[in-house]
Coordinates of C-alpha atoms in Angstrom, one line a residue:
X1 CA 99.7 127.7 49.1
X2 CA 98.0 125.9 51.9
X3 CA 99.1 127.2 55.4
X4 CA 101.0 124.7 57.5
X5 CA 99.1 123.5 60.6
X6 CA 101.0 123.1 63.9
X7 CA 98.4 121.4 66.0
X8 CA 99.0 117.7 67.0
X9 CA 96.5 115.3 68.5
X10 CA 96.0 115.2 72.3
X11 CA 97.2 111.6 72.6
X12 CA 100.5 112.6 71.0
X13 CA 100.9 115.7 73.2
X14 CA 100.5 113.6 76.3
X15 CA 103.5 111.4 75.3
X16 CA 105.9 114.2 76.2
X17 CA 105.6 116.4 79.3
X18 CA 105.7 120.1 78.6
X19 CA 109.1 120.7 80.4
X20 CA 110.7 117.8 78.4
X21 CA 109.4 119.1 75.1
X22 CA 110.9 122.5 75.7
X23 CA 114.1 121.2 77.2
X24 CA 114.9 118.9 74.3
X25 CA 112.9 120.8 71.6
X26 CA 111.0 117.7 70.5
X27 CA 107.5 117.3 69.1
X28 CA 105.8 113.8 69.0
X29 CA 104.9 113.1 65.4
X30 CA 103.8 109.5 65.4
X31 CA 103.5 106.6 67.9
X32 CA 103.4 102.9 67.1
X33 CA 103.7 100.1 69.6
X34 CA 107.5 100.0 69.1
X35 CA 108.7 103.4 68.0
X36 CA 107.9 107.1 69.0
X37 CA 108.7 109.4 66.1
X38 CA 109.8 112.9 67.2
X39 CA 110.4 116.1 65.3
X40 CA 113.4 118.2 66.4
X41 CA 115.8 120.9 65.3
X42 CA 118.7 119.4 67.3
X43 CA 122.0 118.6 65.5
X44 CA 123.0 115.8 67.8
X45 CA 120.7 113.0 66.7
X46 CA 122.6 110.1 68.2
X47 CA 123.1 111.7 71.7
X48 CA 119.5 112.9 71.9
X49 CA 118.1 109.6 70.7
X50 CA 120.0 107.6 73.3
X51 CA 119.0 110.0 76.1
X52 CA 115.3 110.1 75.2
X53 CA 115.1 106.3 74.9
X54 CA 116.3 106.0 78.5
X55 CA 113.9 108.7 79.7
X56 CA 110.8 107.6 77.7
X57 CA 111.5 103.8 77.9
X58 CA 110.8 103.4 74.2
X59 CA 112.7 103.3 70.8
X60 CA 113.0 106.8 69.3
X61 CA 113.0 107.9 65.7
X62 CA 114.1 111.5 65.2
X63 CA 113.0 113.6 62.2
X64 CA 114.6 116.9 61.2
X65 CA 112.4 120.0 61.4
X66 CA 113.2 123.8 61.0
X67 CA 113.8 125.8 64.2
X68 CA 111.0 128.2 63.4
X69 CA 108.5 125.3 63.0
X70 CA 109.6 123.6 66.2
X71 CA 108.9 126.9 68.0
X72 CA 105.4 127.1 66.5
X73 CA 104.7 123.4 67.4
X74 CA 105.8 124.0 71.0
X75 CA 103.7 127.1 71.5
X76 CA 100.7 125.6 69.8
X77 CA 100.7 122.4 71.8
X78 CA 102.6 123.0 75.1
X79 CA 101.6 126.2 76.9
X80 CA 104.7 127.1 78.9
X81 CA 104.3 127.8 82.5
X82 CA 105.3 131.3 83.6
X83 CA 107.9 130.6 86.2
X84 CA 108.6 134.2 86.8
X85 CA 105.2 135.0 88.2
X86 CA 104.5 131.8 90.2
X87 CA 106.2 129.8 92.9
X88 CA 103.6 127.1 93.3
X89 CA 104.9 123.9 94.8
X90 CA 103.8 121.0 92.6
X91 CA 102.5 117.8 94.2
X92 CA 102.9 114.4 92.7
X93 CA 99.1 114.2 92.8
X94 CA 97.8 114.1 89.2
X95 CA 94.7 116.2 90.0
X96 CA 96.6 119.0 91.8
X97 CA 99.1 119.1 88.9
X98 CA 96.2 119.7 86.5
X99 CA 94.6 122.4 88.8
X100 CA 97.9 124.2 89.3
X101 CA 98.7 124.1 85.6
X102 CA 95.3 125.5 84.8
X103 CA 95.7 128.3 87.4
X104 CA 99.2 129.2 86.1
X105 CA 98.3 129.5 82.4
X106 CA 95.2 131.6 83.1
X107 CA 92.5 129.1 82.7
X108 CA 89.1 130.0 84.2
X109 CA 87.5 126.5 84.0
X110 CA 88.6 122.8 83.9
X111 CA 86.2 120.3 82.2
X112 CA 86.4 116.6 83.0
X113 CA 84.3 114.9 80.3
X114 CA 83.1 111.3 79.8
X115 CA 82.6 109.9 76.3
X116 CA 82.1 106.4 74.9
X117 CA 85.7 105.6 73.8
X118 CA 87.8 108.1 75.7
X119 CA 87.6 110.8 78.4
X120 CA 88.9 114.3 78.1
X121 CA 90.2 117.2 80.2
X122 CA 89.7 120.6 78.6
X123 CA 90.8 124.1 79.8
X124 CA 88.9 127.3 79.1
X125 CA 91.5 130.0 78.2
X126 CA 90.3 133.5 77.2
X127 CA 86.8 132.1 76.7
X128 CA 87.7 129.2 74.4
X129 CA 88.0 125.5 75.3
X130 CA 91.3 123.8 74.6
X131 CA 91.8 120.0 74.9
X132 CA 94.7 119.2 77.2
X133 CA 94.6 115.6 78.4
X134 CA 93.0 112.2 77.6
X135 CA 92.1 109.9 80.5
X136 CA 91.6 106.1 80.1
X137 CA 88.2 104.7 80.7
X138 CA 89.5 102.7 83.7
X139 CA 91.1 105.7 85.4
X140 CA 88.3 108.2 84.9
X141 CA 85.9 107.0 87.7
X142 CA 88.8 107.1 90.2
X143 CA 89.6 110.7 89.3
X144 CA 85.9 111.8 89.4
X145 CA 85.5 110.2 92.8
X146 CA 88.6 111.8 94.2
X147 CA 87.4 115.2 93.0
X148 CA 84.0 114.6 94.5
X149 CA 85.6 113.7 97.9
X150 CA 87.8 116.8 97.7
X151 CA 84.8 119.0 97.0
X152 CA 82.5 117.5 99.7
X153 CA 80.1 115.7 97.3
X154 CA 78.4 112.4 97.8
X155 CA 80.3 109.8 95.8
X156 CA 77.5 107.3 96.0
X157 CA 75.1 109.7 94.2
X158 CA 75.8 109.5 90.5
X159 CA 72.2 110.1 89.2
X160 CA 71.7 113.7 90.2
X161 CA 73.8 116.9 89.7
X162 CA 75.8 118.1 92.7
X163 CA 77.8 121.2 93.7
X164 CA 80.8 121.4 95.8
X165 CA 83.9 123.5 96.6
X166 CA 87.6 122.9 96.9
X167 CA 90.1 125.2 98.7
X168 CA 93.7 125.0 97.4
X169 CA 96.3 126.5 99.6
X170 CA 100.0 126.9 98.6
X171 CA 102.9 129.0 99.9
X172 CA 102.2 131.4 97.0
X173 CA 98.5 131.9 97.1
X174 CA 95.1 130.7 98.4
X175 CA 92.2 130.1 95.9
X176 CA 88.9 128.4 95.7
X177 CA 87.4 126.0 93.1
X178 CA 83.7 125.7 92.5
X179 CA 82.8 122.2 91.4
X180 CA 79.7 121.2 89.5
X181 CA 78.8 117.6 88.5
X182 CA 76.4 116.5 85.8
X183 CA 75.4 112.9 85.0
X184 CA 75.8 112.3 81.3
X185 CA 75.3 109.3 79.0
X186 CA 78.8 107.8 79.5
X187 CA 79.5 109.0 83.1
X188 CA 79.7 112.1 85.2
X189 CA 81.0 115.4 83.8
X190 CA 82.7 117.7 86.2
X191 CA 83.4 121.4 85.7
X192 CA 85.9 123.2 88.0
X193 CA 85.6 127.0 88.1
X194 CA 88.8 128.6 89.5
X195 CA 88.0 131.5 91.8
X196 CA 90.9 133.6 93.1
X197 CA 90.6 135.0 96.5
X198 CA 92.8 137.9 95.5
X199 CA 90.3 140.6 94.7
X200 CA 92.8 143.4 94.3
X201 CA 92.4 143.3 90.5
X202 CA 88.6 143.6 90.6
X203 CA 88.2 147.3 90.2
X204 CA 85.8 149.3 88.1
X205 CA 88.6 151.3 86.4
X206 CA 90.2 148.1 85.1
X207 CA 87.1 146.4 83.5
X208 CA 86.9 148.3 80.2
X209 CA 84.7 151.3 80.8
X210 CA 85.6 154.4 78.8
X211 CA 85.7 157.7 80.7
X212 CA 82.1 158.8 79.9
X213 CA 80.8 155.3 80.8
X214 CA 82.5 155.0 84.1
X215 CA 81.4 158.5 85.1
X216 CA 77.8 157.7 84.2
X217 CA 78.0 154.3 86.1
X218 CA 79.6 155.8 89.2
X219 CA 77.0 158.5 89.3
X220 CA 74.2 155.9 89.3
X221 CA 75.7 153.7 92.0
X222 CA 76.3 156.7 94.3
X223 CA 72.5 157.3 94.6
X224 CA 71.2 156.1 98.0
X225 CA 68.4 154.0 96.4
X226 CA 67.3 152.5 93.1
X227 CA 68.2 149.6 90.9
X228 CA 71.3 148.9 88.9
X229 CA 70.8 146.1 86.3
X230 CA 73.6 144.4 84.4
X231 CA 72.6 142.2 81.4
X232 CA 74.4 139.9 79.1
X233 CA 74.8 136.2 78.3
X234 CA 76.6 133.6 80.5
X235 CA 80.3 134.3 80.6
X236 CA 80.1 138.0 79.7
X237 CA 81.6 139.2 82.9
X238 CA 78.5 140.4 84.7
X239 CA 79.4 138.9 88.1
X240 CA 82.9 140.6 87.9
X241 CA 81.3 143.9 87.3
X242 CA 78.9 143.4 90.2
X243 CA 81.8 142.5 92.6
X244 CA 83.8 145.5 91.4
X245 CA 80.8 147.7 92.2
X246 CA 80.4 146.1 95.6
X247 CA 84.1 146.8 96.3
X248 CA 83.5 150.5 95.4
X249 CA 80.5 150.7 97.7
X250 CA 82.0 148.7 100.6
X251 CA 82.6 151.2 103.4
X252 CA 82.6 150.9 107.2
X253 CA 79.3 152.7 107.5
X254 CA 77.5 150.6 104.8
X255 CA 75.6 147.4 105.4
X256 CA 75.8 145.2 102.3
X257 CA 73.9 142.0 101.8
X258 CA 74.1 139.6 98.9
X259 CA 72.2 136.5 97.8
X260 CA 74.2 134.6 95.2
X261 CA 74.1 131.3 93.3
X262 CA 76.9 130.5 93.8
X263 CA 79.2 132.8 95.8
X264 CA 82.1 133.2 93.5
X265 CA 84.3 135.6 95.4
X266 CA 84.4 136.3 99.1
X267 CA 84.5 140.0 100.0
X268 CA 85.6 141.2 103.5
X269 CA 82.9 143.3 105.1
X270 CA 80.1 142.0 102.8
X271 CA 77.4 139.7 104.2
X272 CA 77.1 137.0 101.5
X273 CA 74.3 134.3 101.4
X274 CA 74.4 131.2 99.3
X275 CA 71.2 130.3 97.5
X276 CA 69.6 127.0 98.5
X277 CA 66.4 126.5 96.7
X278 CA 65.9 122.9 97.9
X279 CA 65.2 124.2 101.4
X280 CA 63.2 127.3 100.3
X281 CA 66.1 129.8 100.4
X282 CA 65.4 131.4 97.0
X283 CA 66.0 134.9 95.7
X284 CA 62.6 136.3 96.5
X285 CA 62.3 134.9 100.1
X286 CA 65.8 135.9 101.0
X287 CA 65.2 139.4 99.7
X288 CA 62.1 139.6 101.9
X289 CA 64.3 138.8 104.9
X290 CA 67.0 141.2 103.8
X291 CA 64.6 144.1 104.3
X292 CA 64.5 143.3 108.0
X293 CA 68.3 143.3 108.2
X294 CA 68.7 147.1 108.0
X295 CA 70.6 147.0 104.7
X296 CA 72.0 149.9 102.7
X297 CA 73.0 147.9 99.6
X298 CA 71.5 144.6 98.4
X299 CA 72.9 142.5 95.6
X300 CA 70.7 139.8 94.0
X301 CA 72.7 137.3 91.9
X302 CA 70.1 137.2 89.1
X303 CA 66.5 138.3 88.5
X304 CA 64.9 135.2 87.1
X305 CA 61.2 135.7 87.7
X306 CA 58.6 138.3 88.4
X307 CA 58.6 137.5 92.2
X308 CA 62.3 138.4 92.5
X309 CA 61.8 141.5 90.2
X310 CA 58.9 142.8 92.4
X311 CA 60.9 142.2 95.6
X312 CA 63.9 144.1 94.1
X313 CA 61.6 147.0 93.2
X314 CA 60.0 147.0 96.6
X315 CA 63.5 147.2 98.2
X316 CA 64.4 150.1 95.9
X317 CA 61.2 151.9 96.7
X318 CA 61.8 151.6 100.5
X319 CA 65.2 153.4 100.2
X320 CA 67.8 150.7 99.3
X321 CA 70.3 150.4 96.5
X322 CA 69.7 147.1 94.7
X323 CA 72.2 145.5 92.2
X324 CA 71.4 142.6 90.1
X325 CA 71.9 140.8 86.7
X326 CA 69.4 139.7 84.1
X327 CA 69.7 137.8 80.8
X328 CA 69.0 140.1 77.9
X329 CA 70.8 141.1 74.7
X330 CA 70.9 144.9 75.3
X331 CA 70.5 147.6 77.9
X332 CA 67.1 148.6 76.5
X333 CA 66.1 145.0 76.2
X334 CA 66.4 144.7 79.9
X335 CA 63.5 147.2 80.3
X336 CA 61.4 145.3 77.7
X337 CA 62.1 142.0 79.6
X338 CA 60.9 143.5 82.9
X339 CA 57.7 144.7 81.2
X340 CA 57.2 141.3 79.6
X341 CA 57.6 139.7 83.1
X342 CA 54.6 141.7 84.3
X343 CA 56.4 144.5 86.2
X344 CA 54.4 147.8 85.8
X345 CA 56.3 150.2 83.6
X346 CA 55.8 153.2 86.0
X347 CA 57.5 151.2 88.8
X348 CA 60.5 150.4 86.4
X349 CA 60.7 154.1 85.5
X350 CA 60.7 155.3 89.1
X351 CA 63.2 152.8 90.5
X352 CA 65.8 152.0 87.7
X353 CA 69.0 154.1 88.0
X354 CA 70.9 152.6 85.1
X355 CA 70.7 149.7 82.7
X356 CA 74.0 148.1 81.6
X357 CA 74.7 145.5 78.9
X358 CA 78.1 144.0 78.5
X359 CA 80.2 141.4 76.6
X360 CA 83.7 140.0 76.9
X361 CA 85.8 140.0 73.8
X362 CA 89.3 138.6 73.2
X363 CA 92.1 141.1 72.5
X364 CA 94.4 140.7 69.5
X365 CA 98.0 139.9 70.3
X366 CA 99.9 143.1 69.7
X367 CA 103.0 141.2 68.6
X368 CA 101.5 139.4 65.6
X369 CA 98.3 141.1 64.5
X370 CA 98.3 142.3 60.9
X371 CA 96.3 145.2 59.3
X372 CA 94.3 144.3 56.2
X373 CA 92.0 146.2 53.8
X374 CA 88.3 145.4 54.5
X375 CA 86.7 143.3 51.8
X376 CA 82.9 143.0 51.2
X377 CA 82.8 139.5 52.8
X378 CA 84.5 140.6 56.0
X379 CA 81.8 142.6 57.6
X380 CA 78.0 143.0 57.3
X381 CA 77.0 144.5 53.9
X382 CA 75.5 147.7 55.4
X383 CA 78.7 148.5 57.3
X384 CA 80.8 147.9 54.1
X385 CA 78.6 150.1 52.1
X386 CA 78.8 152.9 54.7
X387 CA 82.6 152.6 54.6
X388 CA 82.7 152.5 58.4
X389 CA 85.5 150.0 58.7
X390 CA 88.0 150.6 55.8
X391 CA 90.8 148.5 57.4
X392 CA 90.9 146.0 60.3
X393 CA 93.4 143.7 62.1
X394 CA 93.5 140.0 61.8
X395 CA 94.8 137.4 64.2
X396 CA 97.9 135.5 63.2
X397 CA 99.6 133.6 66.1
X398 CA 103.1 133.8 67.6
X399 CA 105.1 132.7 70.6
X400 CA 103.6 135.5 72.8
X401 CA 100.0 134.3 72.3
X402 CA 100.7 130.5 72.0
X403 CA 99.7 130.7 68.3
X404 CA 96.1 131.7 69.1
X405 CA 96.4 135.3 67.8
X406 CA 94.7 136.6 71.0
X407 CA 96.0 137.6 74.4
X408 CA 93.6 138.5 77.2
X409 CA 90.1 139.8 77.2
X410 CA 88.3 143.1 77.5
X411 CA 84.7 144.0 78.5
X412 CA 82.7 146.3 76.3
X413 CA 79.6 148.1 77.7
X414 CA 76.3 149.7 76.7
X415 CA 75.1 152.0 79.5
X416 CA 71.8 153.8 79.5
X417 CA 71.2 156.1 82.5
X418 CA 67.5 156.6 83.3
X419 CA 67.0 160.3 82.6
X420 CA 63.6 162.1 82.5
X421 CA 63.4 161.4 78.7
X422 CA 64.0 157.7 79.3
X423 CA 61.5 157.7 82.2
X424 CA 58.8 158.9 79.8
X425 CA 59.8 156.3 77.2
X426 CA 59.6 153.5 79.8
X427 CA 56.2 154.7 81.0
X428 CA 54.9 154.8 77.4
X429 CA 56.6 151.4 76.8
X430 CA 58.3 152.7 73.7
X431 CA 60.7 150.1 72.2
X432 CA 62.6 152.3 69.7
X433 CA 65.1 154.8 71.3
X434 CA 67.9 154.7 68.8
X435 CA 67.5 158.5 68.0
X436 CA 67.8 159.3 71.7
X437 CA 71.0 157.3 72.1
X438 CA 72.6 159.0 69.1
X439 CA 71.5 162.5 70.3
X440 CA 72.9 161.9 73.8
X441 CA 76.1 160.2 72.5
X442 CA 75.3 156.9 74.3
X443 CA 77.5 154.2 72.9
X444 CA 75.9 150.9 72.1
X445 CA 77.6 147.5 72.1
X446 CA 77.7 147.7 68.3
X447 CA 79.3 151.1 68.2
X448 CA 81.8 150.2 70.9
X449 CA 82.7 147.0 69.0
X450 CA 83.3 149.0 65.8
X451 CA 85.6 151.4 67.7
X452 CA 87.6 148.5 69.1
X453 CA 88.0 147.1 65.5
X454 CA 89.2 150.5 64.3
X455 CA 91.7 150.8 67.2
X456 CA 93.0 147.3 66.4
X457 CA 92.1 146.0 69.9
X458 CA 90.0 143.1 68.6
X459 CA 89.1 141.4 65.3
X460 CA 86.0 141.4 63.2
X461 CA 85.5 137.7 63.8
X462 CA 85.5 138.2 67.5
X463 CA 82.6 140.7 67.5
X464 CA 80.8 139.8 64.3
X465 CA 77.6 138.9 66.3
X466 CA 77.5 142.4 67.7
X467 CA 77.9 144.0 64.2
X468 CA 74.8 142.3 62.9
X469 CA 72.6 143.2 65.9

């Protein structure tokens, strides 16, 4: 039997505000020029119909639906705001309403996108984009211009990308929004990254390290000099790990300097510099200046080229602790990448303290996940043959997770400390160290992913790309 779907189109969702949908338990099913058809589990069709016609200014047709299905429709299409944890005051302003809604439901990014026939607003929640609103072609330019003014951009410049920042202050909290514009075929696309100024939650212990990993990592960052490198794709949580590390190192007697692109969180007691390549303020040149600023700890947003890599190594050799990120697929791949960039292997071996790789994975909702027996098509063939994962949990969807099957995210890590044995392997430019990792009980991203599947924390689908690596 084919499973019933509870998603409805965005244009229908927008007909009914979230609060109204929950209050009257109604779901828009169809809209013609004359009549809006609504699903409901209400018994009072006449009273409800009359009331809704006044509120919505249109003729209403009500269709009976089961209570359980109405609950699923509501949770799939109208994410309910958590009134118990927020006291934000909502403005009549359309944009501020969208921003506050995104902040309340835990969205990290808001996308304003221009297309040929309609324009969209999408929220990124737990790493996945969800379409929330449609904007008419006539209204879209006004909204984009308003956002550009709010973020300090030049509204007359529509041909080049721009960056800006918005500060939103309410009686409840104060947060920043990083804004990026991009000229596309049918108009400008804007992405708003929501950045909380509340850094209390950014702590190493809360990121996802197991006991052995956090002890290894803390031992590496307590060294007075050397390089700490964190790798992973965009959106894997590298920046959060860096900020948590800076918070751990941020003491009264420590001078910390950072060069970032962009500055995502402001940290009290840390000297943060915004990258501006158009005026020559790049990673390499700023690092050179940092060495004359009597630093103890230096954080470089990203190592993108050999000049930055060489300056980071020079800083480490002259007695500074350097933290940075790099785009590679594994902790050992970071070392290979540096060698490929032209950094001498003996310098890598003598300066690198630890290499870290990480990913963010969605956690299964504890209220609705179900355990199933692993079939041959569920996981890579070699893992099935080895019998490593005999059972696993699948996502289902319920009222607690808004029918997504997932609730929250967790970071998983691969941490390789540079021991004498690793130093020798780096100097010899050896690429295969699997035996060493097994002998020293160093967990890889793959082994940590398998462990999370066994524990029922995440699903096979969520970490499948790590299982085939």
